[in-house]
Amino acid sequence: MILNTGQRTDIPAFYSEWFMNRVREGFVMVRNPYNQSAVTRYEINPGLVDMIGFCSKNPIPMLPYIAELDERGFAQYWQVTITPYGRDIEPGVPDKREIVAAFQKLSALAGKDRIVWRYDPIFLDQKYTADAHLKAFESLARVLSGWTDYCVISFIDLYPKVRRNFPEARELTQDQKIALGCGLIQIASRYGLTVRTCGEGDFLAKYGAECGGCMMPAIYEKALGQPLSFPRFTPSRSECACYLSCDIGAYSSCQHFCRYCYANSDWRAVKKNAGRHDPRSPFLIGGPLPGDVVRQAEQKSWKIPPNKEVQRELF
């Protein structure tokens, strides 16, 4: 199975100590975000967990633990977001030069096939114009070339939380998406990078982008270096075909406070939840509560024995 950590919060940036405590104790408790009394227990065991998926804007706090994860037998797959936005948009993200250096170090530690650069979400305004994006993207592509083979892009989606926290944001028109997308694809190609789109359909495929998804079975298999037998899966969003499940994070707990974030309700909720975090707890936020109904997750390795046929009917 794949254990994901990054759809609800940035665990490497803010909760790395907690995460490693969970790895060492061998389990984690996860509240259902839509039913707080429903709790799922996941075993964190390399015999069951084939790979851990990380998605972060700041992997620096996790760097000291990469070797330990390897020694414990946990394969890793990293998506690291590096954008051109400043503190006006991403208040809690460190200087991008520090993140670039961390990306390069992480690539050296985890492996080039196990790390991807994300440049998203893309929006346009008077400061972050199309030309500004192209210039910034080329600067980043130049320094990340050789440390990864892929860059994932997506354009801003105005989910309800985004509209509330970033009311001045506007979605790009289709013509703007094509023009900017083509420019990014061309730049990436010059630096030996392939652009993948995330939840954008296939309109950029004819211009050279890979549009099948950014977390698809073949991507996991390449990172792991062996085939997997994936169970059937229902995507959480119609526009996203990625194979994502078993996320151990919690909403409204990411302290980057990005204006475009879909996972934080507001800064007050984040502050409250961050104050309830205990690195020793099996829960990311808080602890056990009266009335909790705990379910043991059904887990098994998806690794395929040699010479066995690979299952591909996923959806």
Short mmCIF file of C-alpha atoms in Angstrom, two decimals:
data_model
loop_
_atom_site.label_atom_id
_atom_site.label_comp_id
_atom_site.label_asym_id
_atom_site.label_seq_id
_atom_site.Cartn_x
_atom_site.Cartn_y
_atom_site.Cartn_z
CA MET A 1 0.00 0.00 0.00
CA ILE A 2 0.93 3.67 -0.35
CA LEU A 3 0.79 5.77 2.82
CA ASN A 4 0.18 9.41 1.88
CA THR A 5 0.97 12.39 4.09
CA GLY A 6 0.38 15.51 2.03
CA GLN A 7 -3.19 16.10 0.86
CA ARG A 8 -4.36 17.76 4.10
CA THR A 9 -1.28 19.44 5.56
CA ASP A 10 2.51 19.73 5.26
CA ILE A 11 3.78 17.09 7.67
CA PRO A 12 7.49 17.35 6.74
CA ALA A 13 7.52 21.13 7.33
CA PHE A 14 5.68 21.26 10.66
CA TYR A 15 5.25 17.77 12.10
CA SER A 16 8.37 15.80 11.20
CA GLU A 17 9.16 14.91 14.83
CA TRP A 18 5.63 13.57 15.28
CA PHE A 19 5.85 11.61 12.04
CA MET A 20 9.10 9.91 13.02
CA ASN A 21 7.64 9.05 16.41
CA ARG A 22 4.79 7.35 14.56
CA VAL A 23 7.25 5.46 12.36
CA ARG A 24 9.22 4.29 15.40
CA GLU A 25 6.09 3.21 17.29
CA GLY A 26 4.72 1.55 14.16
CA PHE A 27 1.21 3.01 13.91
CA VAL A 28 -0.80 6.20 13.50
CA MET A 29 -4.39 7.20 14.36
CA VAL A 30 -6.29 9.31 11.84
CA ARG A 31 -9.59 11.10 12.39
CA ASN A 32 -12.10 11.18 9.58
CA PRO A 33 -12.32 14.91 8.75
CA TYR A 34 -16.07 14.58 8.13
CA ASN A 35 -16.88 12.42 11.16
CA GLN A 36 -14.64 13.23 14.10
CA SER A 37 -15.58 10.15 16.13
CA ALA A 38 -14.51 7.82 13.30
CA VAL A 39 -10.83 6.94 13.71
CA THR A 40 -8.69 4.74 11.49
CA ARG A 41 -5.55 3.06 12.76
CA TYR A 42 -2.83 2.48 10.18
CA GLU A 43 0.15 0.26 10.81
CA ILE A 44 3.42 1.84 9.67
CA ASN A 45 5.27 -1.33 8.85
CA PRO A 46 7.54 -1.82 5.82
CA GLY A 47 5.97 -5.22 5.30
CA LEU A 48 2.64 -3.47 4.63
CA VAL A 49 3.64 0.03 3.50
CA ASP A 50 5.36 -0.20 0.12
CA MET A 51 5.98 3.53 -0.14
CA ILE A 52 5.40 6.75 1.80
CA GLY A 53 4.25 9.71 -0.27
CA PHE A 54 5.32 13.19 0.86
CA CYS A 55 4.14 16.55 -0.48
CA SER A 56 5.83 19.60 1.01
CA LYS A 57 6.83 23.22 0.51
CA ASN A 58 9.63 22.80 3.05
CA PRO A 59 11.28 19.39 3.39
CA ILE A 60 14.18 20.80 5.45
CA PRO A 61 12.98 19.44 8.85
CA MET A 62 12.74 15.92 7.37
CA LEU A 63 16.23 15.82 5.90
CA PRO A 64 17.86 14.40 9.07
CA TYR A 65 15.44 11.46 8.97
CA ILE A 66 15.78 10.33 5.34
CA ALA A 67 18.55 7.84 6.12
CA GLU A 68 16.57 6.39 9.03
CA LEU A 69 13.53 5.83 6.82
CA ASP A 70 15.76 4.01 4.35
CA GLU A 71 17.31 1.91 7.10
CA ARG A 72 13.86 0.97 8.35
CA GLY A 73 12.90 -0.20 4.85
CA PHE A 74 10.50 2.57 3.82
CA ALA A 75 10.64 3.70 0.21
CA GLN A 76 9.77 7.37 -0.34
CA TYR A 77 8.24 9.49 -3.07
CA TRP A 78 8.51 13.27 -2.75
CA GLN A 79 6.66 16.16 -4.36
CA VAL A 80 8.26 19.47 -3.38
CA THR A 81 6.49 22.70 -4.31
CA ILE A 82 8.65 25.65 -5.30
CA THR A 83 6.80 28.66 -6.70
CA PRO A 84 7.77 32.28 -7.46
CA TYR A 85 5.41 33.64 -4.82
CA GLY A 86 6.68 35.77 -1.94
CA ARG A 87 5.45 36.24 1.62
CA ASP A 88 2.46 38.18 0.27
CA ILE A 89 1.07 34.86 -0.98
CA GLU A 90 3.00 32.23 1.02
CA PRO A 91 3.65 33.84 4.43
CA GLY A 92 5.09 30.78 6.15
CA VAL A 93 7.32 29.39 3.41
CA PRO A 94 11.08 29.91 3.92
CA ASP A 95 13.32 31.66 1.40
CA LYS A 96 13.09 29.78 -1.89
CA ARG A 97 16.87 29.55 -2.14
CA GLU A 98 16.80 27.42 1.01
CA ILE A 99 14.10 25.19 -0.46
CA VAL A 100 16.05 24.77 -3.72
CA ALA A 101 19.11 23.70 -1.74
CA ALA A 102 16.96 21.29 0.29
CA PHE A 103 15.45 19.90 -2.92
CA GLN A 104 18.91 19.15 -4.27
CA LYS A 105 20.00 17.51 -1.02
CA LEU A 106 16.79 15.47 -0.85
CA SER A 107 17.30 14.31 -4.43
CA ALA A 108 20.80 13.17 -3.54
CA LEU A 109 19.53 11.31 -0.46
CA ALA A 110 16.28 9.78 -1.73
CA GLY A 111 17.12 9.44 -5.43
CA LYS A 112 16.30 11.41 -8.56
CA ASP A 113 13.44 9.05 -9.49
CA ARG A 114 11.77 9.69 -6.14
CA ILE A 115 11.42 13.45 -6.24
CA VAL A 116 9.34 15.80 -8.39
CA TRP A 117 9.18 19.59 -8.50
CA ARG A 118 5.71 21.12 -8.26
CA TYR A 119 5.08 24.61 -9.67
CA ASP A 120 1.54 25.24 -8.62
CA PRO A 121 -1.05 26.57 -8.30
CA ILE A 122 -0.54 29.12 -11.07
CA PHE A 123 -2.53 32.35 -10.97
CA LEU A 124 -2.11 35.72 -12.64
CA ASP A 125 -2.31 39.24 -11.24
CA GLN A 126 -0.51 42.56 -11.67
CA LYS A 127 2.61 41.27 -9.90
CA TYR A 128 2.63 37.64 -10.98
CA THR A 129 2.10 38.14 -14.69
CA ALA A 130 2.58 35.54 -17.40
CA ASP A 131 6.00 37.00 -18.20
CA ALA A 132 6.96 36.92 -14.52
CA HIS A 133 5.98 33.25 -14.33
CA LEU A 134 8.02 32.35 -17.40
CA LYS A 135 11.08 34.16 -16.06
CA ALA A 136 10.79 32.62 -12.59
CA PHE A 137 10.09 29.16 -14.00
CA GLU A 138 13.22 29.30 -16.13
CA SER A 139 15.34 30.36 -13.17
CA LEU A 140 14.04 27.45 -11.12
CA ALA A 141 14.29 24.96 -13.99
CA ARG A 142 17.93 25.91 -14.45
CA VAL A 143 18.88 25.09 -10.83
CA LEU A 144 16.65 22.01 -10.50
CA SER A 145 17.70 20.44 -13.79
CA GLY A 146 19.58 17.24 -13.13
CA TRP A 147 17.98 16.79 -9.71
CA THR A 148 14.60 15.61 -11.05
CA ASP A 149 13.08 14.65 -14.38
CA TYR A 150 9.61 16.12 -13.91
CA CYS A 151 7.75 19.28 -13.03
CA VAL A 152 4.06 19.19 -12.09
CA ILE A 153 1.95 22.23 -12.93
CA SER A 154 -1.66 23.17 -12.26
CA PHE A 155 -3.73 26.33 -12.49
CA ILE A 156 -5.59 27.76 -9.53
CA ASP A 157 -9.02 26.30 -8.73
CA LEU A 158 -11.38 28.49 -6.75
CA TYR A 159 -12.66 26.05 -4.16
CA PRO A 160 -14.87 27.57 -1.42
CA LYS A 161 -11.97 27.86 1.04
CA VAL A 162 -9.83 29.50 -1.63
CA ARG A 163 -12.56 32.02 -2.46
CA ARG A 164 -12.89 32.89 1.22
CA ASN A 165 -9.16 33.23 1.95
CA PHE A 166 -8.10 34.69 -1.41
CA PRO A 167 -11.14 36.63 -2.68
CA GLU A 168 -9.19 38.61 -5.29
CA ALA A 169 -7.97 35.44 -7.03
CA ARG A 170 -9.25 34.77 -10.54
CA GLU A 171 -9.12 31.60 -12.60
CA LEU A 172 -7.20 31.73 -15.87
CA THR A 173 -9.08 31.61 -19.15
CA GLN A 174 -8.49 28.64 -21.40
CA ASP A 175 -6.44 30.79 -23.78
CA GLN A 176 -4.27 31.97 -20.88
CA LYS A 177 -3.75 28.40 -19.71
CA ILE A 178 -2.68 27.27 -23.18
CA ALA A 179 -0.33 30.20 -23.76
CA LEU A 180 1.35 29.96 -20.37
CA GLY A 181 1.33 26.16 -20.34
CA CYS A 182 3.07 26.02 -23.71
CA GLY A 183 5.70 28.46 -22.51
CA LEU A 184 6.42 26.39 -19.42
CA ILE A 185 6.60 23.18 -21.44
CA GLN A 186 9.12 24.70 -23.84
CA ILE A 187 11.30 26.01 -21.03
CA ALA A 188 11.18 22.69 -19.18
CA SER A 189 12.23 20.84 -22.32
CA ARG A 190 15.32 23.01 -22.68
CA TYR A 191 16.44 21.90 -19.23
CA GLY A 192 15.66 18.20 -19.67
CA LEU A 193 12.41 18.31 -17.68
CA THR A 194 9.01 16.91 -18.60
CA VAL A 195 5.90 18.78 -17.53
CA ARG A 196 3.06 16.83 -15.96
CA THR A 197 -0.31 18.43 -15.34
CA CYS A 198 -2.38 17.95 -12.19
CA GLY A 199 -6.17 17.87 -12.54
CA GLU A 200 -6.17 19.86 -15.80
CA GLY A 201 -7.52 17.42 -18.36
CA ASP A 202 -5.51 16.72 -21.50
CA PHE A 203 -5.56 20.02 -23.40
CA LEU A 204 -1.78 20.47 -22.99
CA ALA A 205 -0.93 16.94 -24.15
CA LYS A 206 -0.52 17.96 -27.80
CA TYR A 207 2.04 20.56 -26.71
CA GLY A 208 4.23 18.02 -24.94
CA ALA A 209 2.85 17.66 -21.41
CA GLU A 210 2.08 14.35 -19.73
CA CYS A 211 -1.56 14.64 -18.70
CA GLY A 212 -2.36 11.27 -17.15
CA GLY A 213 -1.87 12.47 -13.57
CA CYS A 214 0.93 13.29 -11.16
CA MET A 215 0.55 10.34 -8.78
CA MET A 216 -0.35 7.46 -11.08
CA PRO A 217 0.52 3.76 -10.62
CA ALA A 218 3.33 3.84 -13.18
CA ILE A 219 4.92 6.76 -11.32
CA TYR A 220 4.89 4.88 -8.03
CA GLU A 221 6.30 1.80 -9.73
CA LYS A 222 9.16 3.73 -11.32
CA ALA A 223 10.03 5.30 -7.98
CA LEU A 224 9.86 1.94 -6.23
CA GLY A 225 11.67 0.09 -8.98
CA GLN A 226 9.20 -2.76 -9.20
CA PRO A 227 5.59 -3.47 -10.24
CA LEU A 228 2.64 -3.20 -7.86
CA SER A 229 -0.85 -4.69 -7.91
CA PHE A 230 -3.19 -1.77 -7.20
CA PRO A 231 -6.70 -2.36 -5.81
CA ARG A 232 -9.63 -0.65 -7.50
CA PHE A 233 -9.89 2.98 -6.54
CA THR A 234 -12.43 5.81 -6.82
CA PRO A 235 -10.79 9.22 -7.30
CA SER A 236 -11.89 11.90 -4.83
CA ARG A 237 -12.24 14.51 -7.62
CA SER A 238 -13.62 13.97 -11.10
CA GLU A 239 -10.86 16.07 -12.63
CA CYS A 240 -8.10 14.10 -10.87
CA ALA A 241 -7.27 10.53 -11.80
CA CYS A 242 -4.36 10.20 -9.37
CA TYR A 243 -4.16 7.20 -7.09
CA LEU A 244 -4.35 8.82 -3.66
CA SER A 245 -5.62 7.23 -0.47
CA CYS A 246 -4.72 6.61 3.16
CA ASP A 247 -3.75 10.20 3.98
CA ILE A 248 -2.68 10.61 7.59
CA GLY A 249 -2.82 14.42 7.79
CA ALA A 250 -5.46 16.77 9.18
CA TYR A 251 -7.12 19.80 7.60
CA SER A 252 -6.57 23.31 8.99
CA SER A 253 -3.17 22.50 10.42
CA CYS A 254 -0.70 23.81 7.82
CA GLN A 255 1.16 26.89 9.05
CA HIS A 256 2.40 28.08 5.66
CA PHE A 257 -0.89 30.08 5.51
CA CYS A 258 -0.79 30.21 1.71
CA ARG A 259 -3.52 32.44 0.34
CA TYR A 260 -4.59 29.86 -2.23
CA CYS A 261 -4.76 26.89 0.18
CA TYR A 262 -7.75 24.54 -0.20
CA ALA A 263 -6.99 22.65 3.04
CA ASN A 264 -7.15 25.45 5.65
CA SER A 265 -10.48 26.93 6.67
CA ASP A 266 -8.90 30.06 8.22
CA TRP A 267 -5.85 31.09 10.24
CA ARG A 268 -7.70 30.91 13.57
CA ALA A 269 -8.50 27.23 13.07
CA VAL A 270 -4.88 26.54 12.12
CA LYS A 271 -3.56 28.30 15.22
CA LYS A 272 -5.99 26.40 17.42
CA ASN A 273 -5.08 23.04 15.92
CA ALA A 274 -1.35 23.74 16.00
CA GLY A 275 -1.72 24.47 19.72
CA ARG A 276 -3.33 21.05 20.23
CA HIS A 277 -0.49 19.19 18.51
CA ASP A 278 1.56 16.85 20.70
CA PRO A 279 4.54 15.14 19.02
CA ARG A 280 4.03 12.15 21.34
CA SER A 281 0.37 11.62 20.45
CA PRO A 282 -0.70 8.94 17.96
CA PHE A 283 -3.03 11.63 16.50
CA LEU A 284 -1.64 14.56 14.53
CA ILE A 285 -4.00 16.95 16.32
CA GLY A 286 -5.08 16.26 19.89
CA GLY A 287 -5.55 12.78 21.29
CA PRO A 288 -8.21 10.13 21.88
CA LEU A 289 -11.71 11.35 22.76
CA PRO A 290 -14.72 9.75 24.46
CA GLY A 291 -16.90 8.12 21.86
CA ASP A 292 -14.12 7.39 19.40
CA VAL A 293 -14.84 4.40 17.19
CA VAL A 294 -11.53 2.95 16.05
CA ARG A 295 -11.27 0.90 12.89
CA GLN A 296 -8.19 -1.03 11.93
CA ALA A 297 -7.35 -0.27 8.30
CA GLU A 298 -7.14 -3.17 5.89
CA GLN A 299 -3.54 -3.08 4.76
CA LYS A 300 -1.33 -5.30 2.66
CA SER A 301 1.70 -4.99 0.46
CA TRP A 302 0.96 -4.41 -3.24
CA LYS A 303 4.31 -5.73 -4.40
CA ILE A 304 4.00 -8.35 -7.10
CA PRO A 305 5.99 -11.57 -6.89
CA PRO A 306 8.22 -12.24 -9.92
CA ASN A 307 6.48 -13.61 -13.05
CA LYS A 308 3.00 -12.73 -11.79
CA GLU A 309 0.71 -10.70 -14.07
CA VAL A 310 0.18 -7.04 -13.14
CA GLN A 311 -3.43 -5.96 -12.49
CA ARG A 312 -4.38 -2.71 -14.26
CA GLU A 313 -8.16 -2.39 -13.78
CA LEU A 314 -7.94 0.41 -11.22
CA PHE A 315 -11.15 2.44 -11.56
#
